[in-house]
Coordinates of C-alpha atoms in Angstrom, one line a residue:
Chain A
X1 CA 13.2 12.1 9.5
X2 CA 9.8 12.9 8.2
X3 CA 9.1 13.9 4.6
X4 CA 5.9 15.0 3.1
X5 CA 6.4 16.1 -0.5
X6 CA 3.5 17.7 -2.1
X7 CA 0.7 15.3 -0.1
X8 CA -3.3 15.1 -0.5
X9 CA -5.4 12.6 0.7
X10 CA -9.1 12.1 0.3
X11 CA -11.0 10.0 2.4
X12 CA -13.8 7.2 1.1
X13 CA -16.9 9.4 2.3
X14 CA -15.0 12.0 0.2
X15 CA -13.7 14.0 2.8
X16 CA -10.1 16.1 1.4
X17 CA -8.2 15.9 4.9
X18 CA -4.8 17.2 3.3
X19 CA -4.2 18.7 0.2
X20 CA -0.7 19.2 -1.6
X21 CA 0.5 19.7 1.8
X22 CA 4.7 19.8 1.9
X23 CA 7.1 19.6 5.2
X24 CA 10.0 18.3 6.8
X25 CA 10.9 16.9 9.8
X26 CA 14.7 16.4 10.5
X27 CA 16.2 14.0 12.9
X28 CA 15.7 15.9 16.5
X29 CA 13.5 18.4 15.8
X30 CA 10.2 19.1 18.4
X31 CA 7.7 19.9 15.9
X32 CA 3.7 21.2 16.8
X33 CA 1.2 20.3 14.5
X34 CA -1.5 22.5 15.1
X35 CA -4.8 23.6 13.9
X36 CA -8.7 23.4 14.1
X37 CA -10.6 20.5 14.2
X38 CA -11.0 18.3 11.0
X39 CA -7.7 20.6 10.0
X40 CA -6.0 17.1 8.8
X41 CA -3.5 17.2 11.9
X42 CA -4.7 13.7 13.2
X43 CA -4.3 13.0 9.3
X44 CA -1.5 13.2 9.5
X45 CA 0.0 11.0 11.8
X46 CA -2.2 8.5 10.2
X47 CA -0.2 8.5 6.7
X48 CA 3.1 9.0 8.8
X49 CA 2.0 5.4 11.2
X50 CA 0.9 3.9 7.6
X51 CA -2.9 3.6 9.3
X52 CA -4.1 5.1 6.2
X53 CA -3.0 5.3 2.4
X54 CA -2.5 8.5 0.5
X55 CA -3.9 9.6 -3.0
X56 CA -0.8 11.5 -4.2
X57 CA 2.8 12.9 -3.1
X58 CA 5.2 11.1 -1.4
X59 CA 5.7 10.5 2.1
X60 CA 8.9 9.3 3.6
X61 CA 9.6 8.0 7.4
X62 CA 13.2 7.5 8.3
X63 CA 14.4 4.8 5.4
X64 CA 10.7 4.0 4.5
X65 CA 8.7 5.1 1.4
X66 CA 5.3 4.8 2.4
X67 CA 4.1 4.9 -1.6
X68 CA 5.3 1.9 -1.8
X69 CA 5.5 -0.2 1.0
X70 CA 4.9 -3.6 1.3
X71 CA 1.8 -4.4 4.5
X72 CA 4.6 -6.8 5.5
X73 CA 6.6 -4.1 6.3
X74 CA 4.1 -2.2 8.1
X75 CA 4.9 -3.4 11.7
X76 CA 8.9 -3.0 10.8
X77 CA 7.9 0.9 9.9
X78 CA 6.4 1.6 13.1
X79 CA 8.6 0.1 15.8
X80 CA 11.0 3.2 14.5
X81 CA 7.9 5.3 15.4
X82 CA 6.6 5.3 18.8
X83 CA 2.7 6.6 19.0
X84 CA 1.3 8.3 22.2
X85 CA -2.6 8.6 21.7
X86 CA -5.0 11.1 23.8
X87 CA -6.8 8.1 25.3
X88 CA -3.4 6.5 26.5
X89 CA -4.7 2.8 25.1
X90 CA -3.5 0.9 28.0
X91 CA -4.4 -2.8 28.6
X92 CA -6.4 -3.0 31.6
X93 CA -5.2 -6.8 32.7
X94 CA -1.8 -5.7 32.8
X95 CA 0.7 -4.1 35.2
X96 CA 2.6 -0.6 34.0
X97 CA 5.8 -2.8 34.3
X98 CA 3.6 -5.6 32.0
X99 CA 2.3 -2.9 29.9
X100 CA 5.7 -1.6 29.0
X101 CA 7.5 -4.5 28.6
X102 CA 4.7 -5.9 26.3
X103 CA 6.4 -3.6 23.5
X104 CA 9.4 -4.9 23.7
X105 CA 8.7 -9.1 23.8
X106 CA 6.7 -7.8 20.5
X107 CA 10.2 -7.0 18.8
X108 CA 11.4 -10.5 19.8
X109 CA 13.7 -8.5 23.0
X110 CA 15.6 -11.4 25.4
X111 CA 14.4 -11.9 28.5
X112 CA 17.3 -10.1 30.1
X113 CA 16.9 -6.9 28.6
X114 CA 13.5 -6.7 29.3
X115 CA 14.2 -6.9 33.1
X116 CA 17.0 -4.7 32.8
X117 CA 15.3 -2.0 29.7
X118 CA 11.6 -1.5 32.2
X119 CA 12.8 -0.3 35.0
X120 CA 15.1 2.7 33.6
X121 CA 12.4 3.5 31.4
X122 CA 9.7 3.7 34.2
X123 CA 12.4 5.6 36.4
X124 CA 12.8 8.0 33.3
X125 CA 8.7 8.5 33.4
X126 CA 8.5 9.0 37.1
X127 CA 6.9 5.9 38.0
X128 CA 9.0 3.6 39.1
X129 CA 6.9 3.1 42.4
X130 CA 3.7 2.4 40.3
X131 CA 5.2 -0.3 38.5
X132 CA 3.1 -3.4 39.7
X133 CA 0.0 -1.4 39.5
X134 CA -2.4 -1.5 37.4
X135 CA -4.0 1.2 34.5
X136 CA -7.4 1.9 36.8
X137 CA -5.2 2.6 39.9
X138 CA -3.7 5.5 37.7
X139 CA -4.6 9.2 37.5
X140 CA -4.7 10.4 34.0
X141 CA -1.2 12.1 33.9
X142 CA -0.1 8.9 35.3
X143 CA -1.7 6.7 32.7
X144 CA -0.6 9.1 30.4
X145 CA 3.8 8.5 31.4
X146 CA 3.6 4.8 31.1
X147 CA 1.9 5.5 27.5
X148 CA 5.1 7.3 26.5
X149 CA 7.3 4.9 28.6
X150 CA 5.7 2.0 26.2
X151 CA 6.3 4.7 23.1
X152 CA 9.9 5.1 23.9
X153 CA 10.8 1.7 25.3
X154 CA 11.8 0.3 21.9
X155 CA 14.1 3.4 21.1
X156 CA 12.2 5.1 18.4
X157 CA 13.5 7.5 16.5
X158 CA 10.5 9.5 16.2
X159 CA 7.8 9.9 19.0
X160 CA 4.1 10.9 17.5
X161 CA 1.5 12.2 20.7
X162 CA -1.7 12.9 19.5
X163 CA -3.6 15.1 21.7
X164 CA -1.3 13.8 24.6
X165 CA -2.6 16.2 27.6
X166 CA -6.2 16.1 26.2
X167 CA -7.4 14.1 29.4
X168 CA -4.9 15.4 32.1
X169 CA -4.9 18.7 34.0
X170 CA -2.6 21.9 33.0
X171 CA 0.2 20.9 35.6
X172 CA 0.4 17.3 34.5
X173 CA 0.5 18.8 30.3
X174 CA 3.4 21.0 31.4
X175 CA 5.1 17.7 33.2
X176 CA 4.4 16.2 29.9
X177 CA 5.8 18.6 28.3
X178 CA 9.0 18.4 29.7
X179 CA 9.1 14.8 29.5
X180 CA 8.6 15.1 25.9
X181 CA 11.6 17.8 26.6
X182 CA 13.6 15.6 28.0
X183 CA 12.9 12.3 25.5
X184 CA 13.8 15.0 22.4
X185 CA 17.3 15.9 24.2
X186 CA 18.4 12.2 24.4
X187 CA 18.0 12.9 20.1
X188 CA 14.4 11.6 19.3
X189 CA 12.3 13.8 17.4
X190 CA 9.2 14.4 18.4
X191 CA 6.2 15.8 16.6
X192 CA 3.0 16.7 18.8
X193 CA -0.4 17.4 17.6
X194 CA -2.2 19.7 19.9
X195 CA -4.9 22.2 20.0
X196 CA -3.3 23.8 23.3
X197 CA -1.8 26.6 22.3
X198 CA -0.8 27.6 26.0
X199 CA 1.5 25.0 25.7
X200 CA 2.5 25.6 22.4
X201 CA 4.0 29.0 23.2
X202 CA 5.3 27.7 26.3
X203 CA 7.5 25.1 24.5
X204 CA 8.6 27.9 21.8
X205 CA 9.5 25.0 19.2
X206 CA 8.9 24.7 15.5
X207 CA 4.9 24.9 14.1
X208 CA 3.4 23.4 11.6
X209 CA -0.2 24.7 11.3
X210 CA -3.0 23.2 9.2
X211 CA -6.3 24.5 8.1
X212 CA -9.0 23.1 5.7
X213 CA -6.1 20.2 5.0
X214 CA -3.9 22.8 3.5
X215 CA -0.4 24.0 5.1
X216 CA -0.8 27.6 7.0
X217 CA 1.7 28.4 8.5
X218 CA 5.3 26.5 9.5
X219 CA 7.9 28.5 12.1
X220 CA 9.6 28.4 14.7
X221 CA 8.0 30.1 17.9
X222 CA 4.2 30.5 18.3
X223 CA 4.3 34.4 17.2
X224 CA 1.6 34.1 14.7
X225 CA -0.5 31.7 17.0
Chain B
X1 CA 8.6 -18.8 14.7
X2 CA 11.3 -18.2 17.3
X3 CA 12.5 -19.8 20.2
X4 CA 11.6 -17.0 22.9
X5 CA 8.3 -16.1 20.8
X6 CA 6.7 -19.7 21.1
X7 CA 6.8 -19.7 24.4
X8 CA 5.5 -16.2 24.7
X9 CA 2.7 -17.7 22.3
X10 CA 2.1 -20.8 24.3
X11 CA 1.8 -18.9 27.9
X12 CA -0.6 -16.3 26.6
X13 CA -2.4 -19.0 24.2
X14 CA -3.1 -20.9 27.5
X15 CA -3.6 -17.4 29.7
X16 CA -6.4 -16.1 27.3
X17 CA -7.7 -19.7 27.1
X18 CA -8.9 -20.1 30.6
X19 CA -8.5 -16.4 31.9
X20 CA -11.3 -15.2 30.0
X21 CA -13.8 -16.6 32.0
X22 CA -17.6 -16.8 30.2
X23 CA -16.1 -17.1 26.5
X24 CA -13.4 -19.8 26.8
X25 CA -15.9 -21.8 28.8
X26 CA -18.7 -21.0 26.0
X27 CA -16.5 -22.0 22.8
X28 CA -15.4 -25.0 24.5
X29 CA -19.2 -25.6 25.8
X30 CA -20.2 -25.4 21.6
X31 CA -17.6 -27.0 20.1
X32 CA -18.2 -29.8 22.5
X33 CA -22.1 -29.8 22.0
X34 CA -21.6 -29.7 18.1
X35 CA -19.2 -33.0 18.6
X36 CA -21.2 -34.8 20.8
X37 CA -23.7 -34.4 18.1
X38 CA -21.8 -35.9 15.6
X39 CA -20.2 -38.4 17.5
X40 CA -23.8 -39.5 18.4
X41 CA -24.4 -39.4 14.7
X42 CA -21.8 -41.2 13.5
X43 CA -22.4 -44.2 15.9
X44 CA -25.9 -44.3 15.0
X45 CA -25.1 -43.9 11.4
X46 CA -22.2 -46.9 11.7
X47 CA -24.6 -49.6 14.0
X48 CA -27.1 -49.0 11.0
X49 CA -24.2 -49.5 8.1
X50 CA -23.6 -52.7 10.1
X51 CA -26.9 -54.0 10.0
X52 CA -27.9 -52.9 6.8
X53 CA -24.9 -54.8 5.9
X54 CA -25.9 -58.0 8.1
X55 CA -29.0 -57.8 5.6
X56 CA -27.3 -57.9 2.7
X57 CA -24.8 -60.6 3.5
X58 CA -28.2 -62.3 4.0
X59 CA -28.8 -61.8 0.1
X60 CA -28.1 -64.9 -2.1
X61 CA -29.0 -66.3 -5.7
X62 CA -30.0 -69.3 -6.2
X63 CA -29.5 -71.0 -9.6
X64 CA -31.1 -74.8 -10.5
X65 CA -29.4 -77.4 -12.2
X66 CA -31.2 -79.4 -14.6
X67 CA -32.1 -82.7 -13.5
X68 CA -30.5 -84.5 -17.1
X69 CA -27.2 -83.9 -16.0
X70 CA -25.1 -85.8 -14.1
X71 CA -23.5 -84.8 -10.4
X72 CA -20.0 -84.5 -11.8
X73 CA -21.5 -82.1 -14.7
X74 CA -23.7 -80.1 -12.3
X75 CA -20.3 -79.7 -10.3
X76 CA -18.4 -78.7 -13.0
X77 CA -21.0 -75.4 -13.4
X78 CA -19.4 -73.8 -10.9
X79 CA -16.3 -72.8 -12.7
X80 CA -18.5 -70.9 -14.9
X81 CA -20.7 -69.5 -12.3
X82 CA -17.6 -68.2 -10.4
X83 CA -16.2 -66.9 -13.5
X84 CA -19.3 -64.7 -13.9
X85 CA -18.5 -60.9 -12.9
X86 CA -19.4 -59.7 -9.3
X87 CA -19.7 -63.2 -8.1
X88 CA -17.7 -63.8 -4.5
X89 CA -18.3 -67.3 -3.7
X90 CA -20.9 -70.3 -5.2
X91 CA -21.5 -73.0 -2.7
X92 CA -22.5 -76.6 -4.5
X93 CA -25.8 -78.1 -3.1
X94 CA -26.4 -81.7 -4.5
X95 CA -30.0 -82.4 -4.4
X96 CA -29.0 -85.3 -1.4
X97 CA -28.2 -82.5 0.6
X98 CA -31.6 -80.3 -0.1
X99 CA -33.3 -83.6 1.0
X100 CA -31.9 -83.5 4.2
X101 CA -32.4 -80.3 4.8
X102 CA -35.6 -80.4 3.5
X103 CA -35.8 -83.1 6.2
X104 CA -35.0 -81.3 9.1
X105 CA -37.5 -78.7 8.3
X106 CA -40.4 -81.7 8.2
X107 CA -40.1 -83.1 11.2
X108 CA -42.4 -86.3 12.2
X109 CA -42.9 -86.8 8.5
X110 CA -41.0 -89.9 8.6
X111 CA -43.6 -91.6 6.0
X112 CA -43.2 -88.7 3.2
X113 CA -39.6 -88.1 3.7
X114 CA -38.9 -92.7 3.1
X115 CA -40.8 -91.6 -0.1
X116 CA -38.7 -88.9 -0.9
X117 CA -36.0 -90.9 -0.6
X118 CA -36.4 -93.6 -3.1
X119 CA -37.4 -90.8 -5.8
X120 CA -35.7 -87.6 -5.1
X121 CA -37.5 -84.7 -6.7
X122 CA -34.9 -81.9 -5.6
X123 CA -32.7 -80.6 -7.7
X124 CA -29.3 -79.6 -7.7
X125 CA -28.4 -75.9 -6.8
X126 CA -25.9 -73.4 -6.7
X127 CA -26.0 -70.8 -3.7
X128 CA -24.8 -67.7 -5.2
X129 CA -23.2 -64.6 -3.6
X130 CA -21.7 -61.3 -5.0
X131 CA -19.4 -58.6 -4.5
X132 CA -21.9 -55.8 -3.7
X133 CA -25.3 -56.2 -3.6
X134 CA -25.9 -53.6 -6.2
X135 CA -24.9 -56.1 -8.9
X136 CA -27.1 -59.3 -7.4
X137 CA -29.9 -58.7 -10.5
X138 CA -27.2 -58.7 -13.0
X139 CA -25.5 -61.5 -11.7
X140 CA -28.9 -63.4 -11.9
X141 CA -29.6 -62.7 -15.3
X142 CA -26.0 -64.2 -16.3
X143 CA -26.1 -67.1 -14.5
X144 CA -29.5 -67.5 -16.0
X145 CA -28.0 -67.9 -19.8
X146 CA -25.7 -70.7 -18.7
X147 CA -26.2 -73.6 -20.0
X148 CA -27.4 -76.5 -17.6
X149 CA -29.0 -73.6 -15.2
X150 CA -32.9 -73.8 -15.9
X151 CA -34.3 -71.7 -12.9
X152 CA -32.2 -68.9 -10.9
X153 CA -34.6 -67.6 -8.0
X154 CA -33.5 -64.2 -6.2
X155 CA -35.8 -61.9 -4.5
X156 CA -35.2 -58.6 -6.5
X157 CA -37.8 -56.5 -4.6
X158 CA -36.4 -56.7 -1.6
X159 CA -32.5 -56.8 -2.9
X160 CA -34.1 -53.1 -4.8
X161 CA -35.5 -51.9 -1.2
X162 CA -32.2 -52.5 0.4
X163 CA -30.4 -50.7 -2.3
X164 CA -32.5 -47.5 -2.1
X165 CA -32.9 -47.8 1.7
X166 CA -28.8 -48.0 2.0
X167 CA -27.8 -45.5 -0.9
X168 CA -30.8 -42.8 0.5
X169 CA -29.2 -43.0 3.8
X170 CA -25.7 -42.6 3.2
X171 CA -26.8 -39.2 1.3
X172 CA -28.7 -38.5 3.9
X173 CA -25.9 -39.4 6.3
X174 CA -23.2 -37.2 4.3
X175 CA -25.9 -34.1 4.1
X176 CA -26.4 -34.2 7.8
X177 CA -22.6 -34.0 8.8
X178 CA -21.7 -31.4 6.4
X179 CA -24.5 -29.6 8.0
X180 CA -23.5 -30.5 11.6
X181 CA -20.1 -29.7 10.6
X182 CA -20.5 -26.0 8.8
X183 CA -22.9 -24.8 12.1
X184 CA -20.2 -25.8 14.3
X185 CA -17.6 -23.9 12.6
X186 CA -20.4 -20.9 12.4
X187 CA -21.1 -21.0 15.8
X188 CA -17.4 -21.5 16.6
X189 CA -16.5 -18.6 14.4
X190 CA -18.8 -16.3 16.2
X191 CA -17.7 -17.1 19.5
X192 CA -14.3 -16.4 19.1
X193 CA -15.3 -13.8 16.7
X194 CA -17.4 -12.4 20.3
X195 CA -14.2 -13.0 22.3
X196 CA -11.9 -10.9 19.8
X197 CA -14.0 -8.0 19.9
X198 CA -13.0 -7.8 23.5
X199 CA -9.8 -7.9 22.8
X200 CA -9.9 -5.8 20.0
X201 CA -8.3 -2.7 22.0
X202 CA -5.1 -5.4 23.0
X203 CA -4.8 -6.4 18.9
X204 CA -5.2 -2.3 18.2
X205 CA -2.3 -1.7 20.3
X206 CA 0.0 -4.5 19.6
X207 CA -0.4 -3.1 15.9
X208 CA 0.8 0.3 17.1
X209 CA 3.6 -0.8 18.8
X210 CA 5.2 -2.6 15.6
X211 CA 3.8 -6.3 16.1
X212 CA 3.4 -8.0 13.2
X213 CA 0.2 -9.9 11.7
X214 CA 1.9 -13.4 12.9
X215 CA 2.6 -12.2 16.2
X216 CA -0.9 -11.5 17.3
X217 CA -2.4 -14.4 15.9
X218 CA -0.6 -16.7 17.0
X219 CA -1.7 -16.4 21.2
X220 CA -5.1 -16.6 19.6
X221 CA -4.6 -19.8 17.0
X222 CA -3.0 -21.9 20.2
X223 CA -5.7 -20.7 22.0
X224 CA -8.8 -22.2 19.3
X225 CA -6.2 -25.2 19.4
X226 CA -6.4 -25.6 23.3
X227 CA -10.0 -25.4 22.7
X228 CA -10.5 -27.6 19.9
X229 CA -8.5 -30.0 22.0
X230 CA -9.8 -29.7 25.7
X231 CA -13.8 -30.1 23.3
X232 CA -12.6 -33.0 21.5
X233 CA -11.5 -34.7 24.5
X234 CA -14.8 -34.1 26.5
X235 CA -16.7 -35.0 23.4
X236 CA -14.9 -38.2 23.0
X237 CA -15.4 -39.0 27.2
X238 CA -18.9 -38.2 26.7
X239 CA -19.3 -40.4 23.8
X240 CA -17.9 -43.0 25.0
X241 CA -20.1 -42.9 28.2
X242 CA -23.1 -42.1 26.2
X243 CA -22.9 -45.0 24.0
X244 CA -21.9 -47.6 26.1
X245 CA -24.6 -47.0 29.0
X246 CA -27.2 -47.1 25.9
X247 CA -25.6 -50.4 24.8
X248 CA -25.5 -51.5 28.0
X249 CA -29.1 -50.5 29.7
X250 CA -31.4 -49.9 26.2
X251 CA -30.1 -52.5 23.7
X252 CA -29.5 -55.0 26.3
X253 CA -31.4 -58.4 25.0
X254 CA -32.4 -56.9 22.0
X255 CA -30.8 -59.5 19.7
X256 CA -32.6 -58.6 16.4
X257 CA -30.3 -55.2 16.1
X258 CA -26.6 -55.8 16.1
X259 CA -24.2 -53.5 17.4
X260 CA -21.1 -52.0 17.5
X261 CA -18.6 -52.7 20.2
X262 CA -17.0 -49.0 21.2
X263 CA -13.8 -49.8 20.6
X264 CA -14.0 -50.7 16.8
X265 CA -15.1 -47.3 16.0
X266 CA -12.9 -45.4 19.0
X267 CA -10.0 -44.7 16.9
X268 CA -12.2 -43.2 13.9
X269 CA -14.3 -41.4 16.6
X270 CA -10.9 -40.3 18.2
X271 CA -9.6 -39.0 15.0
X272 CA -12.9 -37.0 13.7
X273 CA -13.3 -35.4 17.0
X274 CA -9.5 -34.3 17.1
X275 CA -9.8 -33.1 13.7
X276 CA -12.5 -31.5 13.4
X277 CA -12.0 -29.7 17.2
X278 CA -8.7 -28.8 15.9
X279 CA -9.6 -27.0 12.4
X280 CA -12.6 -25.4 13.8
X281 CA -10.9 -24.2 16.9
X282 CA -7.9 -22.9 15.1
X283 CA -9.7 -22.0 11.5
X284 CA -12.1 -20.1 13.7
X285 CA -9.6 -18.3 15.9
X286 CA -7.9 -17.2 13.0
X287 CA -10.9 -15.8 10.6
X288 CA -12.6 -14.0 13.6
X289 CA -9.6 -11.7 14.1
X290 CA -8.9 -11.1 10.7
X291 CA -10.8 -7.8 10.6
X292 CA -8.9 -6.8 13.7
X293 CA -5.9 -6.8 11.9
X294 CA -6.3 -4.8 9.1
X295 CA -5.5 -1.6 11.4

């Protein structure tokens, strides 16, 4: 669950990237956030990953209040989020299966389930044949699926993709699409920011749409778009 | 830190260590410069400690006895001489005994020393030493104001010169390690601090994916620690190697300069070079990825 109860946030240089923006996200939802650049979408997921701090409102993810969170709690916040960025953020040196199992030895995950947890993850991505590979032997769309198979490995309960088929081609976006699809069906709720609105009114889910950092529009189906 | 964690830690402390190619080999290649340096430093600054200290063992008082009294009286003085502060030891030297050493410094003078003899002119002495040569002039001026002392002789000008000449250098000493000391951990510091920005993607993501502070730094602290230690024990190789040949090839039959046998110092040596390789390899590691984490 994501709350965001009367919201601004103002950035050091000055910038207002949200202001008294309200919304929420419910447990299994598909949510777009969409809108222009410099809209506040990317804001956004900042204040929901606790990357950045907000002025005023509240802001809660699952059990956590952000106003009022400890930076020791921080890490504990985000392994119920998983975060899939436009630019996949991949470590070169390591293979997809390393890649992916990285997440989980960061939660402290036994040896065991490690071996056991990779492999259906990868299988549910597609890329079970690419697992000793490494990221520069990827296409885009590939490196892209063992992003989200690292985002999902843990079991979040909310998957954030920022811009995820900015740097892949309009088949692999719709294949990522229906992987997100297909992640939200299993019960995780997942909230994409995107500026494609082709994909947007393909999907037919729930909008939220920003402009100037205030809240425009927030529906179900891309009618309005 | 858990069970399963520390050996994560230790694998990838030991992976990034000597995976990493140009920077591991560059922070150890520092570190062990900047101890070589001090290890060269310190020996130099402990042989000249030693014979500073040869030169001041050399130091001694000597206090005159007047002639009216008697052998047992003049003997009996040195209760009071050793009960003067900052004295160490006294040694008694009867006037018989000056003769005869007085003697072996004449040689062939048979005729003056039969004179000498019959009508001893020496006096008795005392040969005074003290705790620290620091207090030998006040030491002299007490013994002077006993009674039955009528002369003390100690060479004050060069007792000063050893003073000033031992207490500039140990400031001089202290300055130059804590110089040594603060570019190594600078240089250190920016290394590592080099080494993290290339990593910086790796910390960005493990922060994303819900590792916590502790988590990330720890691959990096065991890797400074690996480090410190592989420097520490070239450094101490190198020393050892350095110090020995130059004892061995440059000081040989150079008797004037006393000097250190290695292994009186080693374990010191040993222990700095641990130390210090440890805390700046680890203290280092820790500070240069600071920024990284605040994501």
């Amino acid at each position: 669950m994501v709350l965001f109860n009367n919201v601004t946030k103002t950035y050091a240089n000055g910038t207002k990237a949200l202001e008294d923006v309200s919304f929420r996200i419910d447990q299994g939802e598909f949510v777009f956030i969409i809108g222009a650049s410099g809209a506040g979408k990317t804001t956004i997921t900042k204040l929901i990953t606790r990357q950045e701090a907000f002025d005023s409102g509240e802001v809660v993810v699952n059990k956590y209040r952000l106003k009022t969170l400890r930076n020791s709690q921080i890490p504990y916040l985000r392994r119920t989020v998983g975060v899939v960025f436009q630019d996949f953020r991949l470590i070169d040196n390591k293979t997809v299966y390393e890649n992916v199992a990285f997440a989980m030895r960061i939660v402290n995950a036994p040896a065991k389930e490690i071996r056991a947890r990779v492999p259906h993850v990868l299988s549910l991505v597609g890329l079970t044949h690419k697992a000793k590979a490494y990221p520069t032997q990827l296409s885009g769309g590939e490196q892209q699926r063992v992003a989200i198979a690292r985002a999902i490995i843990n079991s979040p309960s909310i998957l954030i993709a920022d811009e995820p088929t900015g740097n892949v081609d309009p088949n692999m976006s719709r294949e990522i699409m229906d992987l997100f699809q297909a992640i939200n069906d299993r019960g995780t709720t997942i909230i994409v920011v995107t500026h494609e609105l082709s994909l947007v009114k393909r999907m037919n889910k729930r909008v939220i749409q920003l402009d100037g950092g205030k809240l425009l529009y927030d529906k179900v189906g891309g009618g309005l778009l | 830190m858990k069970r399963i964690n520390a050996f994560y830690f230790i694998k990838e402390g030991l992976k990034n260590t000597f995976t990493q190619g140009f920077m591991g080999i560059a922070s150890i290649a520092i570190l062990l410069s900047c101890l070589v340096i001090i290890g060269i430093f310190l020996l130099t600054t402990e042989n000249i400690d030693l014979n500073l200290q040869n030169i001041e063992e050399q130091d001694e008082i000597v206090a005159f006895v007047d002639e009216i009294l008697t052998i047992e009286e003049a003997q009996d003085l040195k209760y009071v001489i050793d009960a003067v502060p900052h004295v160490k030891e006294s040694i008694f030297v009867s006037n018989t005994e000056a003769l005869h050493t007085f003697e072996d410094q004449l040689e062939g003078a048979e005729d003056i020393m039969a004179e000498l003899e019959s009508d001893n002119p020496l006096r008795h002495s005392f040969r005074i030493f003290v705790d620290d040569i620091e207090d030998s002039t006040a030491v002299a001026d007490a013994v002077k104001m006993i009674p039955g002392i009528i002369k003390v002789r100690h060479n004050e000008f060069v007792t000063n010169n050893i003073i000033s000449l031992r207490n500039v250098f140990s400031i001089a000493a202290f300055a130059f390690f804590i110089i040594l000391l603060a570019l190594s951990v600078f240089i250190i510091y920016n290394t590592i601090r080099l080494a993290t920005v290339a990593r910086r993607k790796e910390i960005n993501i493990m922060k994303f994916v819900g590792a916590t502070n502790w988590f990330i730094r720890w691959p990096f602290v065991i890797e400074g620690l690996i480090i410190g230690l592989v420097a520490a024990s070239l450094a101490y190789f190198c020393s050892w190697y350095l110090y020995t040949y130059f004892v061995d090839n440059v000081f040989e039959g150079i008797n004037i300069v006393k000097l250190l046998d290695f292994n009186v110092i080693s374990g010191r040596l040993a222990l700095i070079f641990y130390g210090v390789g440890i805390i700046v390899g680890v203290a280092g590691s820790a500070f240069a990825m600071r920024k990284y984490l605040r994501v």
